[in-house]
Coordinates of C-alpha atoms in Angstrom, one line a residue:
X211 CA 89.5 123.9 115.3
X212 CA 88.3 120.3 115.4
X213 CA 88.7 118.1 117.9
X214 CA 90.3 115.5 115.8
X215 CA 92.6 118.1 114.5
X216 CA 93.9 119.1 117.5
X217 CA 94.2 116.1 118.7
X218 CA 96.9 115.2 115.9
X219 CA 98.6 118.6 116.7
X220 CA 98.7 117.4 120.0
X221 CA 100.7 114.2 119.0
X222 CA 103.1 115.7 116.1
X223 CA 104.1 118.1 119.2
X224 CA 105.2 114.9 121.4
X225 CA 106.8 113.0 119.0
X226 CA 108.4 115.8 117.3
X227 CA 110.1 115.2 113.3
X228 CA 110.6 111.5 112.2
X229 CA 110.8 110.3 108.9
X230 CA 109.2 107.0 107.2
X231 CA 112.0 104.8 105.7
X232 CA 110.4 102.5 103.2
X233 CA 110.9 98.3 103.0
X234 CA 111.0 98.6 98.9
X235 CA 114.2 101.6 99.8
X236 CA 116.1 99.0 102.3
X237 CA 115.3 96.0 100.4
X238 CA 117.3 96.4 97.3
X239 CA 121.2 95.5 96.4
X240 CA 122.6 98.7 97.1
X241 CA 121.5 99.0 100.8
X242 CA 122.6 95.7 101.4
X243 CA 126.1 97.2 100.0
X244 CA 125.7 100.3 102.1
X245 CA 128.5 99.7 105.2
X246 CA 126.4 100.4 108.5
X247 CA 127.1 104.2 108.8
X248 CA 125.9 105.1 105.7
X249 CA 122.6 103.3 106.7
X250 CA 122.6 105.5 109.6
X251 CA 123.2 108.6 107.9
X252 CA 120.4 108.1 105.8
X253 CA 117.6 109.1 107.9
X254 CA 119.7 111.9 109.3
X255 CA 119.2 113.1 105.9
X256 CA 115.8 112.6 105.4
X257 CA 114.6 114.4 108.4
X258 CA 116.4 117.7 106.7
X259 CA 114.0 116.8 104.0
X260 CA 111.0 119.6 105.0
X261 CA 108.0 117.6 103.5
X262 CA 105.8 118.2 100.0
X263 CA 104.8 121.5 100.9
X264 CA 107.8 122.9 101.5
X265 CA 109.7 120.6 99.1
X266 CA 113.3 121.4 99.4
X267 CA 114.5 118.2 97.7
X268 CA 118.0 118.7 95.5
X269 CA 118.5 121.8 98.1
X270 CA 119.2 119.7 101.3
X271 CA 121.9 120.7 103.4
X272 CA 124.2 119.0 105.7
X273 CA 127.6 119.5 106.4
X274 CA 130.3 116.5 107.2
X275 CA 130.5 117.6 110.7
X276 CA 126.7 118.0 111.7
X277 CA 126.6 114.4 110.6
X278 CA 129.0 113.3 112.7
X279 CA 127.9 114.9 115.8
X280 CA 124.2 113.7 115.2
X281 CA 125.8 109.9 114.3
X282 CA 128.0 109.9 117.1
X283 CA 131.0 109.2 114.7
X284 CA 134.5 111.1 113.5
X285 CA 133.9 113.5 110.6
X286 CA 136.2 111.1 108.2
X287 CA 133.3 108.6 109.2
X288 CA 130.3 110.6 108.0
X289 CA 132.6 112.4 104.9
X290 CA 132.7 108.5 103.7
X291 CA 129.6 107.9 104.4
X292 CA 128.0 110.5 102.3
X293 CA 130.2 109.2 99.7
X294 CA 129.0 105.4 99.8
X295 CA 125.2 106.9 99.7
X296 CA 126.3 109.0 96.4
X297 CA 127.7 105.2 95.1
X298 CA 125.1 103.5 95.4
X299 CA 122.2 106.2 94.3
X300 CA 121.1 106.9 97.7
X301 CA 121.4 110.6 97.5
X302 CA 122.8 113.0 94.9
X303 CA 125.0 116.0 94.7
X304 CA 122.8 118.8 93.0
X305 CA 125.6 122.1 94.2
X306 CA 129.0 121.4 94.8
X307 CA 130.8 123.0 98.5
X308 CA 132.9 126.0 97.7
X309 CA 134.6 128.4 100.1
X310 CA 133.5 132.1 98.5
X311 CA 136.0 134.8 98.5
X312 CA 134.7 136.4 101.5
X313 CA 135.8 133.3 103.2
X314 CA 132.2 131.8 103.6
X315 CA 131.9 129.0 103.1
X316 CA 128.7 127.1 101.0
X317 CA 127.5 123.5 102.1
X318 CA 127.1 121.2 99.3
X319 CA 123.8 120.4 98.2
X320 CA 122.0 116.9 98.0
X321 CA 118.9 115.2 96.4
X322 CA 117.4 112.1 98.1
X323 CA 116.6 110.7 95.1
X324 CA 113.9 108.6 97.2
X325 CA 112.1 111.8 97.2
X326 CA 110.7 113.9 94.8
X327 CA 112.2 117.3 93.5
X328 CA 110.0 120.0 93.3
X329 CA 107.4 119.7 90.9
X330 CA 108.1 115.9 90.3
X331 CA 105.4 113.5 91.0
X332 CA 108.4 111.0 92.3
X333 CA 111.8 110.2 93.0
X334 CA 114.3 109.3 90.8
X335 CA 115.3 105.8 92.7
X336 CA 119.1 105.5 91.5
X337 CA 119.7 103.3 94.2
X338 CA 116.8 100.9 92.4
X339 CA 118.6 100.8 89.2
X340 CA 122.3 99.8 91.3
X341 CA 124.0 96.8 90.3
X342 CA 126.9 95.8 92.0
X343 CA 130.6 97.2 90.5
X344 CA 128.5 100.1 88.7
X345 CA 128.9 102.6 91.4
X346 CA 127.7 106.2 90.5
X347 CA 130.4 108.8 90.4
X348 CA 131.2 110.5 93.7
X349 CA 131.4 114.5 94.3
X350 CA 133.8 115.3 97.0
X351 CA 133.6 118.4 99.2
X352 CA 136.2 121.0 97.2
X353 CA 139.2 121.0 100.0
X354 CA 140.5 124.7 100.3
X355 CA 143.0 126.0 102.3
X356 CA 143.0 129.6 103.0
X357 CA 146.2 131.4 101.5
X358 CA 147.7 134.1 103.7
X359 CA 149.1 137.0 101.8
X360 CA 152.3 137.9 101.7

């Protein structure tokens, strides 16, 4: 192994994961629209994105309360956050949440549509084509309650 190479091992290893958030993504209307916690659930999205290679856009996962813990915020917070970024084209929902009959229950499913799906060359930028009162429609997580039996 190169030097070069390992010295850029070396440095992913001490900064860890981060995630680029680009000026033409945050310079448009519908950011501007976004409230402040959706801004900040954003990235927290993006870093579950695991890069080109391993492109698992349209299959990222992350539950209501794992955003909350990692945003410091209630889980109503996040839940509305996730819906303002589905408004304004910041992310899509590609699998809906269910609770299986075993009782398991399946996180919904999202697209960064920032990022490309698997075999795309790009994104799909809703949040580009935004205008303001044109909000894109909003899947909620599917609210069960377990029924006991009688």
């Amino acid at each position: 192994m190169s030097t070069a190479k390992r010295g850029i091992d070396a440095k992913r290893a001490k900064d860890g994961k981060w995630t680029k958030i680009l000026l033409k993504t945050i310079d448009t209307p519908a950011w501007r629209e976004l409230p402040p916690k959706s801004q900040s659930l954003y990235p927290w999205l993006k870093l579950e994105w695991k890069g080109p290679k391993n492109n698992n856009n349209g299959k990222i996962a992350l539950s209501c309360r794992q955003a909350a813990q990692k945003m410091g915020v209630s889980v109503n917070t996040a839940a509305s956050a996730f819906r303002e970024l589905q408004a304004k084209g910041f992310i899509f929902v590609t699998k809906s949440s269910l609770l299986g009959v075993e009782g398991k229950a399946k996180l919904q499913l999202y697209e960064v549509t920032e990022l490309p799906l698997p075999g795309a060359r790009g994104g799909r930028h809703l949040y580009a084509i935004w205008t303001h009162g044109n909000d894109y429609p909003v899947i909620s997580p599917v609210k069960t309650k377990p029924r006991l039996k009688t």
